[in-house]
PDB file of C-alpha atoms in Angstrom:
ATOM      1  CA  MET Y   1      17.243  -3.840   0.319  1.00  0.00           C
ATOM      2  CA  LYS Y   2      13.690  -3.674  -0.853  1.00  0.00           C
ATOM      3  CA  PHE Y   3      13.610  -0.078  -0.361  1.00  0.00           C
ATOM      4  CA  LEU Y   4      16.806   0.661  -2.371  1.00  0.00           C
ATOM      5  CA  PHE Y   5      15.359  -1.396  -5.141  1.00  0.00           C
ATOM      6  CA  ALA Y   6      12.293   0.640  -5.247  1.00  0.00           C
ATOM      7  CA  VAL Y   7      14.075   3.912  -5.005  1.00  0.00           C
ATOM      8  CA  GLU Y   8      16.259   3.016  -7.796  1.00  0.00           C
ATOM      9  CA  LYS Y   9      13.037   2.245  -9.847  1.00  0.00           C
ATOM     10  CA  ARG Y  10      11.360   5.522  -8.679  1.00  0.00           C
ATOM     11  CA  MET Y  11       8.363   3.730  -7.667  1.00  0.00           C
ATOM     12  CA  PRO Y  12       5.247   5.772  -6.567  1.00  0.00           C
ATOM     13  CA  PRO Y  13       5.089   6.508  -2.795  1.00  0.00           C
ATOM     14  CA  GLU Y  14       1.638   4.812  -2.963  1.00  0.00           C
ATOM     15  CA  PHE Y  15       3.303   1.530  -3.321  1.00  0.00           C
ATOM     16  CA  PHE Y  16       4.956   1.693  -0.067  1.00  0.00           C
ATOM     17  CA  CYS Y  17       3.523   0.589   3.247  1.00  0.00           C
ATOM     18  CA  PRO Y  18       3.151   3.438   5.705  1.00  0.00           C
ATOM     19  CA  ILE Y  19       4.279   1.185   8.539  1.00  0.00           C
ATOM     20  CA  SER Y  20       7.290  -0.802   7.204  1.00  0.00           C
ATOM     21  CA  GLN Y  21       8.170   1.859   4.354  1.00  0.00           C
ATOM     22  CA  GLU Y  22       8.662  -1.287   1.931  1.00  0.00           C
ATOM     23  CA  VAL Y  23       6.928  -1.918  -1.368  1.00  0.00           C
ATOM     24  CA  MET Y  24       3.755  -3.850  -0.590  1.00  0.00           C
ATOM     25  CA  THR Y  25       3.401  -7.317  -2.044  1.00  0.00           C
ATOM     26  CA  ASP Y  26       0.015  -8.253  -0.063  1.00  0.00           C
ATOM     27  CA  PRO Y  27      -1.717  -4.637   0.300  1.00  0.00           C
ATOM     28  CA  VAL Y  28      -4.780  -4.615   2.330  1.00  0.00           C
ATOM     29  CA  LEU Y  29      -7.209  -1.966   3.027  1.00  0.00           C
ATOM     30  CA  ALA Y  30      -8.108  -1.168   6.842  1.00  0.00           C
ATOM     31  CA  ALA Y  31     -11.117   0.553   8.419  1.00  0.00           C
ATOM     32  CA  ASP Y  32      -9.248   3.788   8.480  1.00  0.00           C
ATOM     33  CA  GLY Y  33      -9.163   3.867   4.715  1.00  0.00           C
ATOM     34  CA  PHE Y  34      -5.485   3.402   4.448  1.00  0.00           C
ATOM     35  CA  THR Y  35      -3.764   0.669   2.479  1.00  0.00           C
ATOM     36  CA  TYR Y  36      -1.079  -1.368   4.350  1.00  0.00           C
ATOM     37  CA  GLU Y  37       1.161  -4.482   3.772  1.00  0.00           C
ATOM     38  CA  ARG Y  38      -0.788  -7.265   5.271  1.00  0.00           C
ATOM     39  CA  SER Y  39       2.070  -8.568   7.677  1.00  0.00           C
ATOM     40  CA  SER Y  40       2.703  -5.006   8.932  1.00  0.00           C
ATOM     41  CA  ILE Y  41      -0.930  -4.037   9.856  1.00  0.00           C
ATOM     42  CA  GLU Y  42      -1.467  -7.529  11.193  1.00  0.00           C
ATOM     43  CA  SER Y  43       1.364  -7.025  13.751  1.00  0.00           C
ATOM     44  CA  TRP Y  44       0.155  -3.503  14.496  1.00  0.00           C
ATOM     45  CA  LEU Y  45      -3.347  -4.990  15.330  1.00  0.00           C
ATOM     46  CA  LYS Y  46      -1.651  -7.850  17.270  1.00  0.00           C
ATOM     47  CA  MET Y  47       0.208  -5.358  19.483  1.00  0.00           C
ATOM     48  CA  GLN Y  48      -3.203  -3.708  20.428  1.00  0.00           C
ATOM     49  CA  ARG Y  49      -5.052  -6.949  20.885  1.00  0.00           C
ATOM     50  CA  ASN Y  50      -5.515  -6.499  24.526  1.00  0.00           C
ATOM     51  CA  SER Y  51      -6.884  -2.956  23.865  1.00  0.00           C
ATOM     52  CA  ILE Y  52     -10.533  -2.185  24.086  1.00  0.00           C
ATOM     53  CA  ILE Y  53      -9.819   0.386  21.118  1.00  0.00           C
ATOM     54  CA  CYS Y  54      -7.614  -0.332  18.443  1.00  0.00           C
ATOM     55  CA  ASN Y  55      -6.060   2.885  16.862  1.00  0.00           C
ATOM     56  CA  SER Y  56      -4.981   3.628  13.300  1.00  0.00           C
ATOM     57  CA  PRO Y  57      -1.394   3.785  12.723  1.00  0.00           C
ATOM     58  CA  MET Y  58      -1.726   6.618  10.343  1.00  0.00           C
ATOM     59  CA  THR Y  59      -4.319   8.862  12.216  1.00  0.00           C
ATOM     60  CA  ASN Y  60      -4.197   7.359  15.720  1.00  0.00           C
ATOM     61  CA  LYS Y  61      -8.119   7.544  15.801  1.00  0.00           C
ATOM     62  CA  PRO Y  62      -9.957   4.525  16.836  1.00  0.00           C
ATOM     63  CA  LEU Y  63     -10.614   1.860  14.102  1.00  0.00           C
ATOM     64  CA  ILE Y  64     -14.311   0.920  13.903  1.00  0.00           C
ATOM     65  CA  ASN Y  65     -13.252  -2.743  13.289  1.00  0.00           C
ATOM     66  CA  ARG Y  66     -10.235  -4.814  12.492  1.00  0.00           C
ATOM     67  CA  THR Y  67     -11.203  -6.034   9.098  1.00  0.00           C
ATOM     68  CA  LEU Y  68      -8.633  -6.216   6.434  1.00  0.00           C
ATOM     69  CA  VAL Y  69      -9.782  -6.245   2.819  1.00  0.00           C
ATOM     70  CA  PRO Y  70      -7.299  -7.280   0.068  1.00  0.00           C
ATOM     71  CA  ASN Y  71      -6.391  -4.203  -2.235  1.00  0.00           C
ATOM     72  CA  GLN Y  72      -6.450  -6.090  -5.369  1.00  0.00           C
ATOM     73  CA  ALA Y  73      -6.308  -3.107  -7.773  1.00  0.00           C
ATOM     74  CA  LEU Y  74      -3.114  -1.811  -6.074  1.00  0.00           C
ATOM     75  CA  LYS Y  75      -1.560  -5.129  -6.030  1.00  0.00           C
ATOM     76  CA  ALA Y  76      -2.228  -5.485  -9.733  1.00  0.00           C
ATOM     77  CA  VAL Y  77      -0.643  -2.043 -10.555  1.00  0.00           C
ATOM     78  CA  ILE Y  78       2.310  -2.786  -8.429  1.00  0.00           C
ATOM     79  CA  ALA Y  79       2.780  -6.269 -10.275  1.00  0.00           C
ATOM     80  CA  GLN Y  80       2.481  -4.652 -13.738  1.00  0.00           C
ATOM     81  CA  TYR Y  81       4.677  -1.688 -12.735  1.00  0.00           C
ATOM     82  CA  ASN Y  82       7.321  -4.349 -11.623  1.00  0.00           C
ATOM     83  CA  SER Y  83       6.917  -6.173 -14.809  1.00  0.00           C
ATOM     84  CA  GLY Y  84       7.602  -3.009 -16.861  1.00  0.00           C
ATOM     85  CA  ALA Y  85       3.836  -3.037 -18.375  1.00  0.00           C
ATOM     86  CA  VAL Y  86       3.223   0.192 -16.747  1.00  0.00           C
ATOM     87  CA  THR Y  87       5.648   2.915 -17.260  1.00  0.00           C
ATOM     88  CA  ASN Y  88       4.022   6.233 -16.247  1.00  0.00           C
ATOM     89  CA  ILE Y  89       2.035   6.481 -13.172  1.00  0.00           C
ATOM     90  CA  GLY Y  90       0.658   9.832 -12.067  1.00  0.00           C
ATOM     91  CA  VAL Y  91      -2.492  11.155 -10.335  1.00  0.00           C
ATOM     92  CA  GLY Y  92      -5.395  10.660 -12.671  1.00  0.00           C
ATOM     93  CA  SER Y  93      -3.571   8.848 -15.397  1.00  0.00           C
ATOM     94  CA  VAL Y  94      -2.209   5.384 -16.265  1.00  0.00           C
ATOM     95  CA  ALA Y  95      -0.093   4.230 -19.052  1.00  0.00           C
ATOM     96  CA  ASN Y  96      -1.172   1.576 -21.541  1.00  0.00           C
ATOM     97  CA  GLU Y  97       0.909  -1.440 -22.051  1.00  0.00           C
ATOM     98  CA  GLY Y  98       3.387  -0.796 -24.538  1.00  0.00           C
ATOM     99  CA  SER Y  99       2.521   2.832 -24.850  1.00  0.00           C
ATOM    100  CA  SER Y 100       4.345   5.899 -23.476  1.00  0.00           C
ATOM    101  CA  ASN Y 101       1.160   8.094 -23.439  1.00  0.00           C
ATOM    102  CA  PRO Y 102      -1.039   8.085 -20.384  1.00  0.00           C
ATOM    103  CA  ILE Y 103      -4.798   7.663 -20.556  1.00  0.00           C
ATOM    104  CA  ASP Y 104      -6.455  10.439 -18.929  1.00  0.00           C
ATOM    105  CA  LEU Y 105      -9.043   9.266 -16.439  1.00  0.00           C
ATOM    106  CA  ASP Y 106     -10.632  12.697 -15.622  1.00  0.00           C
TER     107      ASP Y 106
END
């Protein structure tokens, strides 16, 4: 259901958790450099609890630790997008609230 809503809104693929394939509401950054939905990556880590080495769900390479850091920037962008404040998201640009012109960050 969340996925269909996201597709209808044409949400950027970066908003989707690579594990659950759903739009993230509590994105966290893992030691592999990828962002995941907290509940999804926590479940992944729990499944590997008895393993000496925990592997990344994206690369299958060992994670150097199991620390999860909140990705506040992505969470804020997703919230702004959902509220309609951000209308155009592309690599290297963001749109101003109330403006249809992107700001070039390069």
